[in-house]
Amino acid sequence: MIWPHLYTSPNDRCVINIDGKSYDCTSWRHSHPGGAELIDKFNNADATDVFYAFHSKKALDQLQRMRSAPAPPKSQEEITIKFQQFRKQMVEEGYFDRIWWKDFCYNLAPMFACAILGTYLARSNPIIATLLLGVAWQQAGWLGHDYHHGRGDASQLLGYALGGCVNGFSSRWWNHKHNTHHAFPNRKEVDSDIHNEPILHLWFPDQSKDVWFRKYQHYYYQFVYAFLYVAWRMQSIQFALSSKNWVERGLIALNYAFLLSLPWKVALGSVLLGGWLVAIVVTANHQTEDILENDAPYNFVRDQLNTTRGVHCSDPITEFLFGGMQYQVEHHLFPFMPRYNFPAVRVRVNKFCEENGLQHHISGVADIMKMNYDVIKQRALGPAVVPRRQ
């Protein structure tokens, strides 16, 4: 599929195609939980794979109640048809069903244990407290991510509570940003996760946009990673203030009230540590892979596989710290699948890729960290691009 054009004016119609039917979303687009901008990107284009990747049966029922018309005939790639069959099989076998006792034992209990113990030791042993709270914030980030992707009222409520109260993030801001990343990973001018310039460059910039310190980015990028949570917090505050959502404001205020109750070194140190622990994982999963041009041909399955790398964790500590993001390929193909099903699904995904001539990228922890460093260093030492004359 060729990259769909962007929605440009309130007077334009925004029409998307799903399963051979055409839906006019012009008046409804602003009510879309994932943000209007994501729907806009599929104006006059087929959104079948993306729709099923992000939406539950409840959303499908809502879609079927909307007025529709026959969509223009489309030619699907064979891999798209096979993936739709594969995903349907995963649904029928129960891999998308959430089992709450597993959520509590495997995910919630360890996170709350770190947070409670860290809070208790904040004044008597600030170093240990900072480490425990930093891990707690990282794990809360993974869980908020998981539950926001999940379906059902309980999952969404947990996502908002963990995102706002525990991490101080605006869930609505994060949803808009992250859903776009999932639909268009590593695509220039669309996926904001790869746009960190001028601080970090993942491709050689135009000469007019180059900065003198780019050549040192492989020395300081780990320091920058530590400020990931700080940046997300600042953006969340801006979004919450502009949206005037008092519930979200209240949740974020509770988080800052808790941080102010801690010794400032523990509060600041744990936020920086939590951000760094998240950044070293999420950046390596994508920065090591292909960066797509904005106008590159689009195929949901190929794009996810070509821009995402999984990680093999050989010990329980890294398995815990990666928080399910070691199964990033599986998560990108099946975003609202509970993360404790990913180990079994990885075997199935690997078989699917082998049968269809696709690459399933997986590396060890040390290997992927080195790959990420090499990418950052290469983009640091290479020359800027001289723009062509028109």
Coordinates of C-alpha atoms in Angstrom, one line a residue:
M1 CA 0.0 0.0 0.0
I2 CA 1.3 3.5 -0.8
W3 CA 1.5 5.8 2.1
P4 CA -1.9 7.6 2.6
H5 CA -2.0 11.3 2.4
L6 CA -2.6 13.4 5.6
Y7 CA -5.8 14.9 6.6
T8 CA -5.4 18.6 5.8
S9 CA -8.6 20.6 6.5
P10 CA -11.8 20.4 8.5
N11 CA -13.6 20.7 5.2
D12 CA -12.1 17.5 3.9
R13 CA -13.8 14.2 4.3
C14 CA -11.9 11.6 6.3
V15 CA -12.8 8.1 4.9
I16 CA -11.1 4.9 5.9
N17 CA -11.5 1.4 4.5
I18 CA -11.8 -1.8 6.6
D19 CA -12.6 -5.3 5.4
G20 CA -13.8 -4.0 2.0
K21 CA -16.1 -1.4 3.5
S22 CA -15.7 2.4 3.5
Y23 CA -16.4 4.4 6.7
D24 CA -16.8 8.2 6.9
C25 CA -15.1 9.2 10.1
T26 CA -15.1 12.9 9.5
S27 CA -17.5 13.8 12.4
W28 CA -16.3 11.0 14.7
R29 CA -12.6 11.3 14.4
H30 CA -12.1 13.6 17.4
S31 CA -13.9 11.0 19.6
H32 CA -11.3 8.4 18.6
P33 CA -9.6 7.2 21.9
G34 CA -6.3 6.9 20.0
G35 CA -6.5 10.5 18.7
A36 CA -7.8 12.0 15.5
E37 CA -4.3 12.2 14.0
L38 CA -4.0 8.4 13.7
I39 CA -7.3 8.1 11.8
D40 CA -6.2 11.0 9.6
K41 CA -3.2 9.1 8.4
F42 CA -5.4 6.4 6.8
N43 CA -7.7 8.8 4.9
N44 CA -8.7 7.1 1.7
A45 CA -6.5 4.1 2.5
D46 CA -7.0 0.6 3.8
A47 CA -6.7 0.3 7.6
T48 CA -7.8 -3.3 8.1
D49 CA -4.5 -4.7 9.7
V50 CA -4.1 -1.6 11.9
F51 CA -7.7 -1.7 13.1
Y52 CA -7.5 -5.4 14.2
A53 CA -4.1 -4.9 15.8
F54 CA -5.5 -2.2 18.1
H55 CA -9.1 -2.9 18.6
S56 CA -11.1 -5.5 20.6
K57 CA -14.4 -7.3 19.7
K58 CA -16.3 -4.5 21.4
A59 CA -14.8 -2.0 19.0
L60 CA -15.5 -4.3 16.1
D61 CA -19.2 -4.4 17.2
Q62 CA -19.2 -0.6 17.3
L63 CA -17.7 -0.5 13.8
Q64 CA -20.4 -2.8 12.4
R65 CA -23.1 -0.4 13.7
M66 CA -21.6 2.5 11.8
R67 CA -22.9 3.4 8.3
S68 CA -20.7 2.1 5.6
A69 CA -20.4 1.8 1.8
P70 CA -18.5 -0.6 -0.5
A71 CA -14.9 0.3 -0.6
P72 CA -12.9 0.5 -3.8
P73 CA -11.4 -3.0 -4.7
K74 CA -8.0 -3.6 -3.2
S75 CA -5.2 -6.0 -3.9
Q76 CA -3.9 -7.6 -0.7
E77 CA -0.4 -9.0 -0.5
E78 CA -0.2 -12.7 0.3
I79 CA 1.6 -12.0 3.5
T80 CA -1.2 -9.8 4.7
I81 CA -3.8 -12.5 4.1
K82 CA -1.7 -15.1 5.9
F83 CA -1.1 -12.8 8.8
Q84 CA -4.8 -12.1 9.2
Q85 CA -5.4 -15.9 9.4
F86 CA -2.5 -16.3 11.9
R87 CA -3.9 -13.6 14.1
K88 CA -7.4 -15.1 14.0
Q89 CA -5.9 -18.4 15.1
M90 CA -4.2 -16.7 18.0
V91 CA -7.5 -15.1 19.1
E92 CA -9.3 -18.5 18.9
E93 CA -6.7 -20.2 21.0
G94 CA -7.1 -17.6 23.8
Y95 CA -3.8 -15.8 23.6
F96 CA -5.5 -12.5 23.9
D97 CA -7.5 -13.4 27.1
R98 CA -6.2 -11.7 30.2
I99 CA -5.7 -13.9 33.3
W100 CA -5.8 -11.6 36.3
W101 CA -4.0 -13.8 38.8
K102 CA -1.0 -13.9 36.5
D103 CA -1.1 -10.1 36.2
F104 CA -1.0 -9.8 40.0
C105 CA 1.6 -12.5 40.7
Y106 CA 3.9 -11.8 37.8
N107 CA 3.6 -8.1 37.3
L108 CA 1.8 -6.0 39.9
A109 CA 3.1 -7.6 43.1
P110 CA 6.8 -7.2 42.3
M111 CA 6.3 -3.6 41.2
F112 CA 4.4 -2.7 44.4
A113 CA 6.9 -4.6 46.5
C114 CA 9.8 -2.4 45.1
A115 CA 7.8 0.8 45.6
I116 CA 6.7 0.1 49.2
L117 CA 10.1 -1.1 50.3
G118 CA 11.8 1.8 48.6
T119 CA 9.5 4.3 50.2
Y120 CA 10.1 2.7 53.6
L121 CA 13.9 3.0 53.2
A122 CA 13.9 6.5 51.7
R123 CA 15.3 8.1 54.7
S124 CA 17.3 5.3 56.4
N125 CA 19.0 4.0 53.3
P126 CA 18.6 6.5 50.4
I127 CA 20.8 4.6 47.9
I128 CA 18.9 1.3 48.2
A129 CA 15.7 3.3 48.2
T130 CA 16.6 5.1 45.0
L131 CA 17.5 1.8 43.3
L132 CA 14.2 0.1 44.4
L133 CA 12.0 3.1 43.4
G134 CA 13.8 3.5 40.1
V135 CA 13.0 -0.1 39.3
A136 CA 9.4 0.4 40.6
W137 CA 8.9 3.4 38.2
Q138 CA 10.3 1.4 35.3
Q139 CA 8.1 -1.6 36.0
A140 CA 5.1 0.7 36.5
G141 CA 5.9 2.1 33.1
W142 CA 5.9 -1.3 31.5
L143 CA 2.6 -2.2 33.3
G144 CA 0.9 1.1 32.3
H145 CA 2.0 0.4 28.8
D146 CA 0.6 -3.1 28.9
Y147 CA -2.7 -2.1 30.5
H148 CA -3.3 0.8 28.1
H149 CA -2.9 -1.6 25.2
G150 CA -5.2 -4.0 27.0
R151 CA -8.9 -4.2 26.5
G152 CA -11.7 -4.0 29.1
D153 CA -12.6 -1.5 31.8
A154 CA -10.3 -3.0 34.5
S155 CA -7.3 -2.9 32.2
Q156 CA -7.9 0.7 31.1
L157 CA -8.5 1.8 34.8
L158 CA -5.2 0.2 35.8
G159 CA -3.4 1.9 32.9
Y160 CA -4.7 5.3 33.9
A161 CA -3.9 4.8 37.6
L162 CA -0.4 3.5 37.0
G163 CA 0.4 6.1 34.4
G164 CA -0.9 9.1 36.4
C165 CA -0.5 8.2 40.1
V166 CA 2.7 6.1 39.9
N167 CA 4.6 7.7 37.0
G168 CA 3.1 11.2 36.6
F169 CA 2.3 10.7 33.0
S170 CA -0.7 11.9 31.0
S171 CA -2.3 8.7 29.7
R172 CA -4.2 10.4 26.9
W173 CA -1.0 12.1 25.7
W174 CA 0.9 8.8 25.8
N175 CA -1.9 7.0 24.0
H176 CA -1.9 9.4 21.1
K177 CA 1.9 9.3 20.8
H178 CA 2.3 5.6 21.3
N179 CA -0.4 4.4 19.0
T180 CA 1.1 6.3 16.1
H181 CA 4.5 4.7 16.9
H182 CA 2.8 1.2 16.7
A183 CA 1.1 1.9 13.5
F184 CA 4.1 3.4 11.8
P185 CA 7.3 2.3 13.6
N186 CA 10.5 4.0 12.6
R187 CA 8.9 6.1 9.9
K188 CA 10.4 9.5 9.5
E189 CA 8.2 12.5 10.1
V190 CA 5.5 10.2 11.7
D191 CA 7.0 8.2 14.5
S192 CA 8.0 10.8 17.1
D193 CA 10.0 8.1 19.0
I194 CA 12.8 8.3 16.5
H195 CA 12.8 12.1 16.3
N196 CA 15.2 13.2 19.0
E197 CA 17.3 15.7 17.0
P198 CA 19.2 17.8 17.5
I199 CA 20.2 16.0 20.7
L200 CA 20.4 12.6 19.1
H201 CA 20.5 11.7 15.4
L202 CA 19.5 8.3 14.0
W203 CA 20.3 9.4 10.4
F204 CA 22.7 11.9 8.8
P205 CA 21.0 15.3 9.0
D206 CA 20.9 17.9 6.2
Q207 CA 23.9 20.1 6.4
S208 CA 21.8 23.1 7.3
K209 CA 20.3 21.3 10.3
D210 CA 23.5 19.8 11.6
V211 CA 24.9 20.6 15.1
W212 CA 28.5 20.7 16.3
F213 CA 27.9 18.3 19.1
R214 CA 26.5 15.5 17.0
K215 CA 30.0 14.0 16.6
Y216 CA 30.0 13.4 20.4
Q217 CA 26.6 11.7 20.7
H218 CA 28.0 8.2 21.2
Y219 CA 29.7 9.6 24.4
Y220 CA 26.7 11.3 25.9
Y221 CA 23.6 9.3 24.7
Q222 CA 23.4 7.2 27.9
F223 CA 23.3 10.4 29.9
V224 CA 20.4 11.7 27.7
Y225 CA 18.5 8.4 28.2
A226 CA 18.3 9.1 31.9
F227 CA 16.1 12.2 31.2
L228 CA 13.5 10.2 29.3
Y229 CA 11.0 10.2 32.2
V230 CA 11.7 13.9 32.9
A231 CA 10.8 14.7 29.2
W232 CA 7.7 12.6 29.3
R233 CA 6.6 14.2 32.6
M234 CA 7.1 17.7 31.2
Q235 CA 5.1 16.8 28.0
S236 CA 2.4 15.2 30.1
I237 CA 2.0 18.4 32.2
Q238 CA 1.7 20.5 29.1
F239 CA -0.9 18.1 27.6
A240 CA -2.9 17.8 30.8
L241 CA -3.1 21.6 31.3
S242 CA -4.2 22.1 27.7
S243 CA -6.8 19.4 27.7
K244 CA -8.4 20.5 31.0
N245 CA -9.0 17.0 32.1
W246 CA -9.4 17.3 35.8
V247 CA -9.3 13.6 36.6
E248 CA -6.0 13.3 34.8
R249 CA -4.7 16.4 36.5
G250 CA -5.6 15.0 39.8
L251 CA -3.8 11.7 39.2
I252 CA -0.6 13.5 38.1
A253 CA -0.9 15.8 41.2
L254 CA -1.0 12.8 43.5
N255 CA 2.2 11.5 42.0
Y256 CA 4.0 14.8 42.6
A257 CA 2.7 15.0 46.1
F258 CA 4.2 11.6 46.8
L259 CA 7.6 12.6 45.2
L260 CA 7.6 15.8 47.4
S261 CA 7.2 13.6 50.5
L262 CA 10.5 11.8 49.6
P263 CA 14.0 13.2 50.2
W264 CA 14.7 15.2 47.0
K265 CA 17.8 13.1 46.1
V266 CA 15.8 9.9 46.3
A267 CA 12.9 11.4 44.3
L268 CA 15.1 12.9 41.5
G269 CA 17.5 9.9 41.4
S270 CA 14.7 7.4 41.2
V271 CA 13.0 9.2 38.3
L272 CA 16.3 9.5 36.4
L273 CA 17.1 5.8 37.1
G274 CA 13.6 4.7 36.0
G275 CA 13.8 6.7 32.8
W276 CA 17.3 5.3 32.0
L277 CA 16.1 1.7 32.6
V278 CA 13.2 2.2 30.2
A279 CA 15.2 4.1 27.6
I280 CA 18.0 1.6 27.2
V281 CA 15.4 -1.1 26.4
V282 CA 13.0 0.7 24.1
T283 CA 15.6 2.5 22.1
A284 CA 17.6 -0.6 21.3
N285 CA 14.5 -2.5 20.2
H286 CA 14.0 0.0 17.3
Q287 CA 17.1 2.2 16.7
T288 CA 19.1 -0.9 15.6
E289 CA 16.6 -1.5 12.7
D290 CA 15.5 0.1 9.4
I291 CA 14.5 3.7 9.4
L292 CA 11.7 4.2 6.8
E293 CA 11.2 7.2 4.6
N294 CA 7.9 8.9 5.0
D295 CA 6.8 8.0 1.5
A296 CA 8.0 4.3 1.6
P297 CA 5.4 1.6 0.7
Y298 CA 3.3 0.5 3.7
N299 CA 2.6 -3.0 4.8
F300 CA 1.7 -3.5 8.5
V301 CA 3.3 -6.9 8.9
R302 CA 6.5 -6.2 7.0
D303 CA 6.9 -2.8 8.7
Q304 CA 6.7 -4.3 12.2
L305 CA 9.2 -7.0 11.4
N306 CA 11.6 -4.8 9.6
T307 CA 11.7 -2.1 12.2
T308 CA 11.6 -4.1 15.4
R309 CA 14.1 -6.4 17.2
G310 CA 13.4 -8.8 20.1
V311 CA 15.9 -9.7 22.8
H312 CA 16.8 -13.0 24.3
C313 CA 17.2 -12.6 28.1
S314 CA 19.3 -15.5 29.4
D315 CA 18.8 -14.8 33.1
P316 CA 15.8 -13.9 35.4
I317 CA 17.1 -10.5 36.3
T318 CA 17.2 -9.1 32.7
E319 CA 14.0 -11.0 32.0
F320 CA 12.3 -9.0 34.8
L321 CA 13.9 -5.7 34.0
F322 CA 13.0 -5.9 30.3
G323 CA 9.3 -6.1 31.4
G324 CA 8.0 -7.9 28.3
M325 CA 9.8 -5.6 25.9
Q326 CA 12.2 -8.3 25.1
Y327 CA 9.3 -9.7 23.1
Q328 CA 9.0 -6.5 21.2
V329 CA 8.3 -8.1 17.8
E330 CA 5.4 -10.1 19.3
H331 CA 4.1 -7.0 21.0
H332 CA 4.1 -5.0 17.8
L333 CA 2.3 -7.7 15.9
F334 CA -0.3 -8.2 18.7
P335 CA -0.3 -5.0 20.8
F336 CA -3.1 -5.9 23.2
M337 CA -2.0 -9.4 23.9
P338 CA -1.0 -9.9 27.6
R339 CA 2.7 -9.9 27.9
Y340 CA 3.0 -13.2 29.8
N341 CA 1.8 -15.0 26.7
F342 CA 4.6 -13.7 24.6
P343 CA 7.2 -16.5 25.4
A344 CA 4.9 -19.1 23.9
V345 CA 3.8 -16.8 21.0
R346 CA 7.5 -16.1 20.1
V347 CA 7.8 -19.7 19.0
R348 CA 4.7 -19.4 16.8
V349 CA 5.9 -16.0 15.3
N350 CA 9.3 -17.5 14.5
K351 CA 7.6 -20.4 12.7
F352 CA 5.3 -18.0 10.8
C353 CA 8.3 -16.0 9.6
E354 CA 10.3 -19.1 8.5
E355 CA 7.3 -20.3 6.5
N356 CA 6.8 -17.0 4.8
G357 CA 10.4 -16.0 4.1
L358 CA 10.4 -13.2 6.7
Q359 CA 13.1 -12.1 9.2
H360 CA 12.4 -12.5 12.9
H361 CA 15.1 -10.4 14.5
I362 CA 16.3 -11.5 18.0
S363 CA 19.6 -10.7 19.7
G364 CA 21.1 -11.2 23.1
V365 CA 21.2 -8.4 25.7
A366 CA 24.9 -7.6 25.2
D367 CA 24.6 -7.8 21.4
I368 CA 21.7 -5.5 21.1
M369 CA 23.3 -2.9 23.4
K370 CA 26.4 -3.0 21.3
M371 CA 24.3 -2.7 18.1
N372 CA 22.6 0.4 19.5
Y373 CA 25.9 2.0 20.4
D374 CA 27.3 1.2 17.0
V375 CA 24.3 2.9 15.3
I376 CA 24.7 6.0 17.5
K377 CA 28.4 6.2 16.9
Q378 CA 28.1 5.7 13.1
R379 CA 25.6 8.6 12.9
A380 CA 27.9 10.7 15.0
L381 CA 31.0 10.3 12.9
G382 CA 29.4 10.3 9.4
P383 CA 29.1 13.5 7.3
A384 CA 26.0 15.7 7.1
V385 CA 24.0 15.5 3.9
V386 CA 24.3 18.3 1.4
P387 CA 20.8 19.1 0.1
R388 CA 20.4 18.7 -3.6
R389 CA 19.7 21.7 -5.7
Q390 CA 16.1 21.9 -7.1

